[in-house]
Short mmCIF file of N, CA and C in Angstrom, two decimals:
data_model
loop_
_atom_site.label_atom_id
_atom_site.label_comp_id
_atom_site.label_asym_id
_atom_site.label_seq_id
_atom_site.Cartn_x
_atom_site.Cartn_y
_atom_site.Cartn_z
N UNK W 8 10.19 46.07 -43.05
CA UNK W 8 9.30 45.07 -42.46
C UNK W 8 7.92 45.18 -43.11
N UNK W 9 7.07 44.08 -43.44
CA UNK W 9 5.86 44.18 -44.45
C UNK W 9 4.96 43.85 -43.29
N UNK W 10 3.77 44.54 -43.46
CA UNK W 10 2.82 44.48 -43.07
C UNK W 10 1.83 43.27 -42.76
N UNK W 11 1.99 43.22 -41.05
CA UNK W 11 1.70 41.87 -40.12
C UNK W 11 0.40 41.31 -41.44
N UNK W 12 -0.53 41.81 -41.59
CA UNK W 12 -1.18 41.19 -42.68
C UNK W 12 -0.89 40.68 -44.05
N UNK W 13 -0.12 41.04 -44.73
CA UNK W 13 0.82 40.65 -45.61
C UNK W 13 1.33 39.41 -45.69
N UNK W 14 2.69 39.68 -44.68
CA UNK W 14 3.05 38.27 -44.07
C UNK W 14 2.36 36.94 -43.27
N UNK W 15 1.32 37.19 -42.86
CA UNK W 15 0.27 36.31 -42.34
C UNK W 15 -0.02 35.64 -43.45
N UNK W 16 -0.48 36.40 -44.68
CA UNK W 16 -1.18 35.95 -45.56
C UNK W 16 -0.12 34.70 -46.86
N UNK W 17 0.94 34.97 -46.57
CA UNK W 17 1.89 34.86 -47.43
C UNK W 17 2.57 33.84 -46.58
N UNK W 18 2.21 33.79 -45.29
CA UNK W 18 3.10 32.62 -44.44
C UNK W 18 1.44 31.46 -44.56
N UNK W 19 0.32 31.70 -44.59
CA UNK W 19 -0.71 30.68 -45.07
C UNK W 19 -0.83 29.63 -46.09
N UNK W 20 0.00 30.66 -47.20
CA UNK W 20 0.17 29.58 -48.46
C UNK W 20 1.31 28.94 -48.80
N UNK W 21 2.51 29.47 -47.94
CA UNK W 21 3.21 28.81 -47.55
C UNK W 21 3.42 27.15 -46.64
N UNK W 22 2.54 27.60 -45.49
CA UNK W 22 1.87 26.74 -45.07
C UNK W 22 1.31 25.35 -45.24
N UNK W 23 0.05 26.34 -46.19
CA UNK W 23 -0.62 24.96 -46.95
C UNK W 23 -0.17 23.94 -47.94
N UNK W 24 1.17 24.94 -48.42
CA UNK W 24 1.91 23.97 -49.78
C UNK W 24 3.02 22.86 -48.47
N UNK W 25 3.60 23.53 -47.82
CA UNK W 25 4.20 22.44 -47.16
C UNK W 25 3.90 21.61 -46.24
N UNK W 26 3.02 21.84 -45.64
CA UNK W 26 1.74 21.25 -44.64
C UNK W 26 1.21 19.80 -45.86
N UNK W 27 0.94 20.02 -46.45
CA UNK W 27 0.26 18.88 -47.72
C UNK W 27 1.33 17.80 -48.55
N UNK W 28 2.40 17.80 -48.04
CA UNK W 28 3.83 16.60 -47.97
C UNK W 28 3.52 15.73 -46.90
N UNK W 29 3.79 14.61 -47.50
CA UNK W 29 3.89 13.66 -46.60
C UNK W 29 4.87 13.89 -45.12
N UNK W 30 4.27 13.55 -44.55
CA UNK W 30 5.31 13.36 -42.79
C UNK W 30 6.03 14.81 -42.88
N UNK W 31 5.36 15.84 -43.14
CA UNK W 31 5.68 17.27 -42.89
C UNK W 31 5.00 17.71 -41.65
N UNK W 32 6.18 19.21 -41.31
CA UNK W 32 5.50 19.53 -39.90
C UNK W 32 6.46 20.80 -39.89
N UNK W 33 5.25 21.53 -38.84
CA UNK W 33 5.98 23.08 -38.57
C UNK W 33 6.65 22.74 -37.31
N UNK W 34 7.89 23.80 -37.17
CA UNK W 34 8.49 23.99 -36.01
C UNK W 34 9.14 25.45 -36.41
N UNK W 35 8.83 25.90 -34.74
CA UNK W 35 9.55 27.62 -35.11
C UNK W 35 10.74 27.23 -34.31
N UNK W 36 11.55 27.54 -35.24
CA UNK W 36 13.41 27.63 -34.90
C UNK W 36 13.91 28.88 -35.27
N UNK W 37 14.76 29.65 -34.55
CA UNK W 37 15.37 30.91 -34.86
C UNK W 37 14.41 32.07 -34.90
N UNK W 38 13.09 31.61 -34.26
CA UNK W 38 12.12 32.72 -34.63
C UNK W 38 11.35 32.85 -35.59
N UNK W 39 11.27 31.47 -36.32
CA UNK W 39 10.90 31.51 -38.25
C UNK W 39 9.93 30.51 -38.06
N UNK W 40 9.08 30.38 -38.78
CA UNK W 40 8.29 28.75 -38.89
C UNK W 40 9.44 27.84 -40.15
N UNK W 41 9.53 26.96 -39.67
CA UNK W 41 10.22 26.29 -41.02
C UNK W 41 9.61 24.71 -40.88
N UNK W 42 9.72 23.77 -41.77
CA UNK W 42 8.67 23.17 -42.18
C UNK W 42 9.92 22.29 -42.54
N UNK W 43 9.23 20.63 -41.79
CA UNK W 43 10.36 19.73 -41.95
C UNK W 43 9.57 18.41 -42.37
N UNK W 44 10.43 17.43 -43.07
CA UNK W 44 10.00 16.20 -43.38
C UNK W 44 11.04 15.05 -42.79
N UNK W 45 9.99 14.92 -41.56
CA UNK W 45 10.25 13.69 -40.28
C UNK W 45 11.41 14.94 -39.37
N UNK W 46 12.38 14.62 -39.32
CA UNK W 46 13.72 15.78 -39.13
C UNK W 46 13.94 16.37 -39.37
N UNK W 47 14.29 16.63 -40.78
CA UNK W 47 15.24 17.17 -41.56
C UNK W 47 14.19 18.43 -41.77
N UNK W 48 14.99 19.42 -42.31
CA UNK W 48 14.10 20.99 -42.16
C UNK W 48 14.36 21.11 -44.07
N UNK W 49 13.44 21.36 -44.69
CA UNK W 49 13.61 21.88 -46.24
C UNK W 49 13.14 22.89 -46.46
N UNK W 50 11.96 23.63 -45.71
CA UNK W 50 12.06 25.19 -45.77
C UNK W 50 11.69 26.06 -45.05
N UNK W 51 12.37 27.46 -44.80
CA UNK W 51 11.65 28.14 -43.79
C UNK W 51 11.26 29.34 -43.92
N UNK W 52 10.56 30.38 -43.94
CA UNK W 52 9.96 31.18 -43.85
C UNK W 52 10.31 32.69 -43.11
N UNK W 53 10.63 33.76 -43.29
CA UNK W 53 10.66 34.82 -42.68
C UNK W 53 11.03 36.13 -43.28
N UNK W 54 12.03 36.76 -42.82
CA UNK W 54 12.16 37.97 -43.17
C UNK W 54 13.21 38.51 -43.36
N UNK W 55 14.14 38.83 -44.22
CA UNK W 55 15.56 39.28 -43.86
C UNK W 55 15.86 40.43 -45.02
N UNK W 56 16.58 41.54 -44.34
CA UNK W 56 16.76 42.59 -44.94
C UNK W 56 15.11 43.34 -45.38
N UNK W 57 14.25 43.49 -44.17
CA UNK W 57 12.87 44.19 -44.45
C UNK W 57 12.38 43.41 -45.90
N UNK W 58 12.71 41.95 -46.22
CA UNK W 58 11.38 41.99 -47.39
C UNK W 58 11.39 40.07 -46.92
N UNK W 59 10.18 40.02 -47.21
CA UNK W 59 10.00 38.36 -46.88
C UNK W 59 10.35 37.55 -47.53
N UNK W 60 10.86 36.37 -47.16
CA UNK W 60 11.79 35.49 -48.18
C UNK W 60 11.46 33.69 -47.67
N UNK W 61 11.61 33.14 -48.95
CA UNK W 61 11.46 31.52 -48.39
C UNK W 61 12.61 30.61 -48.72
N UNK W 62 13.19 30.23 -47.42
CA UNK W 62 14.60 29.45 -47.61
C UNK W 62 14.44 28.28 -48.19
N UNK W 63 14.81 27.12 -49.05
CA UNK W 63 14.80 26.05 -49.73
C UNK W 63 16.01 25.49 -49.49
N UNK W 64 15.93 24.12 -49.51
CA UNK W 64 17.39 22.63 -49.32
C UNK W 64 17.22 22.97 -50.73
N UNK W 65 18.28 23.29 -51.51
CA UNK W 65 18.52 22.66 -52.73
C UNK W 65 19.40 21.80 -53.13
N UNK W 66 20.01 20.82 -54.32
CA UNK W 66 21.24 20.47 -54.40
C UNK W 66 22.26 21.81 -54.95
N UNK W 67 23.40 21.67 -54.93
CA UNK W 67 24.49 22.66 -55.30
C UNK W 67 24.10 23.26 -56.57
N UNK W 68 23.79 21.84 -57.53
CA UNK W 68 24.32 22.19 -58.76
C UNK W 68 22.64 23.48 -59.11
N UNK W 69 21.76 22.95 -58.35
CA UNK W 69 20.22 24.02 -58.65
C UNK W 69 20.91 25.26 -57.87
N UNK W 70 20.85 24.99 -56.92
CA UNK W 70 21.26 26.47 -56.12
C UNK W 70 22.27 27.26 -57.09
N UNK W 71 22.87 26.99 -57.66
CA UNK W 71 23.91 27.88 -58.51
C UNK W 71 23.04 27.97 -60.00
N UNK W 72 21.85 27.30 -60.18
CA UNK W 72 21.51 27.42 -61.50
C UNK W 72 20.85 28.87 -60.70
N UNK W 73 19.49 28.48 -59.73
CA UNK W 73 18.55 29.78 -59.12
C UNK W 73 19.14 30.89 -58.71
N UNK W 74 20.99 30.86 -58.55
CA UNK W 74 21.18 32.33 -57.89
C UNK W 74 21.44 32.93 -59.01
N UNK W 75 21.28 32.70 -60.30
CA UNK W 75 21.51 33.46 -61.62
C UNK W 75 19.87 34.49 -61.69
N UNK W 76 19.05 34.16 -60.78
CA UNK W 76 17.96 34.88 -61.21
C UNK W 76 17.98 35.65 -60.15
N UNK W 77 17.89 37.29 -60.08
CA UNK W 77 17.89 37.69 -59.42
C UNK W 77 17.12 37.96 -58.16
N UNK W 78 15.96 36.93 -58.46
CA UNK W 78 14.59 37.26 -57.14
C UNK W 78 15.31 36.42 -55.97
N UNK W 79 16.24 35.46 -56.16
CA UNK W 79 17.29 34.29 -55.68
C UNK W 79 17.97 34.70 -55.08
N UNK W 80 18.74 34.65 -53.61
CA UNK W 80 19.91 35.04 -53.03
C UNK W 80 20.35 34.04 -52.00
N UNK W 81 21.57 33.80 -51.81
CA UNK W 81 22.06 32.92 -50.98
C UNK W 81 21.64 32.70 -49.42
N UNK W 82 20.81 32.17 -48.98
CA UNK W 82 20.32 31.70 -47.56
C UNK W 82 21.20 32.11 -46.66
N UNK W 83 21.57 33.29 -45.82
CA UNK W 83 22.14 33.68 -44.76
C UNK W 83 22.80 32.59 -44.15
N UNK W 84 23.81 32.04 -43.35
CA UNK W 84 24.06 30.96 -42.53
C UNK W 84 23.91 29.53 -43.03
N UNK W 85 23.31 29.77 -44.13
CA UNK W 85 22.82 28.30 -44.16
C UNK W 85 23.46 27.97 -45.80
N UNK W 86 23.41 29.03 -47.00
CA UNK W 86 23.98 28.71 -48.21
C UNK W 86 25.06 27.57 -48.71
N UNK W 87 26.10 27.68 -47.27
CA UNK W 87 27.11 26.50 -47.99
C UNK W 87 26.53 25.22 -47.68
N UNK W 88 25.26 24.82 -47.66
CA UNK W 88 24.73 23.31 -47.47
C UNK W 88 23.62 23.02 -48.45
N UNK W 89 23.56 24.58 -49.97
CA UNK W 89 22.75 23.85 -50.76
C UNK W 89 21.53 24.94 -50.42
N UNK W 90 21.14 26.04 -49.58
CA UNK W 90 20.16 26.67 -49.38
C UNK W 90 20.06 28.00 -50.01
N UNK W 91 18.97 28.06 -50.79
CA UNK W 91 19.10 29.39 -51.53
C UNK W 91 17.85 29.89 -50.89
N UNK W 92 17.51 30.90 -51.26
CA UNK W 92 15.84 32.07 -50.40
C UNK W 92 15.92 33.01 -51.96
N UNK W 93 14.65 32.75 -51.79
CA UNK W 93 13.37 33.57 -52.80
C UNK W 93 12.79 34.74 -52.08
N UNK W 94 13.10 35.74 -52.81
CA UNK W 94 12.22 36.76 -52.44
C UNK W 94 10.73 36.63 -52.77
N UNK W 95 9.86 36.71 -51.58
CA UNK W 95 7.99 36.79 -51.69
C UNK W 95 7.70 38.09 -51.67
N UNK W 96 6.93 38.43 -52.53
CA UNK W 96 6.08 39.95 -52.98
C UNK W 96 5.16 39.32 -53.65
N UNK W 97 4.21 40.91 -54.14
CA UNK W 97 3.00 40.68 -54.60
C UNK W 97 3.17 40.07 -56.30
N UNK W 98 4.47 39.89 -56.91
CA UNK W 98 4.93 39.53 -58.24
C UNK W 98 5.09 37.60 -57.81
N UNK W 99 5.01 36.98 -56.96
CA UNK W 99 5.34 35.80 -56.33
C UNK W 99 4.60 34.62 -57.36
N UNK W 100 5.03 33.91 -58.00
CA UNK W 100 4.50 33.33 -58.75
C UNK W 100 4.49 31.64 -57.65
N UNK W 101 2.88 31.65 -56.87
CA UNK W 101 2.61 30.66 -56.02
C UNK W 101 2.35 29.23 -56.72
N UNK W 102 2.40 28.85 -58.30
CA UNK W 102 2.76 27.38 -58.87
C UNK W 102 3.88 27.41 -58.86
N UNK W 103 4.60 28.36 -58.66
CA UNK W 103 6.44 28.09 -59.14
C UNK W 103 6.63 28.03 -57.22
N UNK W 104 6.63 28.56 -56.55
CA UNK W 104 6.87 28.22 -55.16
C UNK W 104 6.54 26.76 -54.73
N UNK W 105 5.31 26.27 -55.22
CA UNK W 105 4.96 25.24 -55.05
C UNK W 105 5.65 23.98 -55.65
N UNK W 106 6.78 24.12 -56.78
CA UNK W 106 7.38 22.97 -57.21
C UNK W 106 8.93 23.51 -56.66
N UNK W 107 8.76 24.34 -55.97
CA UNK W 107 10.31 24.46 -55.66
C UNK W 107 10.31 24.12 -54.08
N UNK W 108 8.88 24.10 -53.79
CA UNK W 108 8.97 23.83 -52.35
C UNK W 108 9.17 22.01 -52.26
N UNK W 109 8.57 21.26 -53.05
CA UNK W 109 8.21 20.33 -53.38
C UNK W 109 9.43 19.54 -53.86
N UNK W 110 10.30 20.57 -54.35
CA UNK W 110 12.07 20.00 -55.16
C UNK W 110 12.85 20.00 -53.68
N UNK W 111 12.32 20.63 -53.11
CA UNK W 111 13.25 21.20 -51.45
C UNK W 111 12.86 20.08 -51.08
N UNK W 112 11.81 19.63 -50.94
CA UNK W 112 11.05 18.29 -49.73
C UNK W 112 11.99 17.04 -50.16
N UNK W 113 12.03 16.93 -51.51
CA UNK W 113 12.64 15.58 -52.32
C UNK W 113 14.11 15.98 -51.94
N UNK W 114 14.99 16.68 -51.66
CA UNK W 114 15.98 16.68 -50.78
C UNK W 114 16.59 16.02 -49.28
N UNK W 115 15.50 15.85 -48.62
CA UNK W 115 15.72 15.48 -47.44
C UNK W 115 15.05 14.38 -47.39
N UNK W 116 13.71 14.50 -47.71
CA UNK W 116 12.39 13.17 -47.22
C UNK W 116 13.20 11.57 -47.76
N UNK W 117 12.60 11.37 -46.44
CA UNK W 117 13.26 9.77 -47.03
C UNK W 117 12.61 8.52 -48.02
N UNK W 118 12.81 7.38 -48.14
CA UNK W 118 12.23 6.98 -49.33
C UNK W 118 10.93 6.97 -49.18
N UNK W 119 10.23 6.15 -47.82
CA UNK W 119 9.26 6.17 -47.60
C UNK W 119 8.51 7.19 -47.88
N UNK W 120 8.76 8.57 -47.51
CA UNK W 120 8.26 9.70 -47.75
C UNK W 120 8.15 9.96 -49.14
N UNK W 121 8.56 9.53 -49.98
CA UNK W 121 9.05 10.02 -51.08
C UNK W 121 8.06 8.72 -52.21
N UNK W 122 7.93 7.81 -51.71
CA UNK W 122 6.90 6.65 -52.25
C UNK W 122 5.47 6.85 -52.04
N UNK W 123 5.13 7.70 -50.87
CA UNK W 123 4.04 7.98 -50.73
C UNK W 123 3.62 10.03 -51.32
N UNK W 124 4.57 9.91 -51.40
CA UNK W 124 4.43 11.57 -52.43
C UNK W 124 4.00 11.38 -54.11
N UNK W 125 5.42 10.19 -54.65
CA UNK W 125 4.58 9.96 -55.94
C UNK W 125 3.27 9.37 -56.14
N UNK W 126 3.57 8.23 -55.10
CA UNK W 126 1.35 7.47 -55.01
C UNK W 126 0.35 8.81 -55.02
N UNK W 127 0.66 9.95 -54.48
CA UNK W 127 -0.15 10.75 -54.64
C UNK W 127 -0.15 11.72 -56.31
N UNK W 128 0.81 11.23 -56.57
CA UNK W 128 0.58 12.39 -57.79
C UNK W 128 1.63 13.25 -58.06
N UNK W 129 1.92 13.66 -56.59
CA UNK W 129 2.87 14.55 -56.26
C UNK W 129 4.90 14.34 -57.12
#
């Protein structure tokens, strides 16, 4: 288990990257914050096996490209629908979280959501 400050700090920028999607929103389910666009949930946040990890919607064919890297492991319960989890440590490369969080959102978000993501840039 990592240190309540640690994870605070690491669930913030988490946060702020998925907080800043269109029609995104937190909800704690299972005990986790996980972070949804309108309904649909694309990522969540917590802890499994003592080290902190961030779950992602992927499609199949990514999820089998990302579990070739080993920081990558199959999402507990949730893997056979496309969900892989990243291990977070102090090696965490937060531009690469940020387009994978962002590849997760474009999974679920609907068009609307998804028209007002590119108008931004995004």
């Amino acid at each position: 288990m990592k240190p309540a400050r640690e994870y605070e700090k690491a669930l913030e920028k988490v946060r702020s990257l998925c907080l800043a999607l269109p029609e995104s929103r937190e909800v704690e389910a299972w005990g986790h914050p996980t972070f949804r666009a309108g309904k649909k949930m694309f990522t969540a946040f917590g802890e499994y096996d003592g080290e902190m990890s961030l779950g992602l919607k992927m499609s199949y064919e990514r999820q089998d490209e990302l579990l070739e890297d080993d920081r990558f492991f199959p999402t507990p319960y949730a893997a056979r629908l496309g969900w892989v989890s990243l291990r977070i440590g102090d090696e965490t490369d937060w531009d690469e979280v940020s387009r994978l969080v962002r590849e997760a959102y474009r999974q679920v978000a609907l068009e609307r959501m998804l028209k007002t993501l590119d108008l931004s840039g995004g």
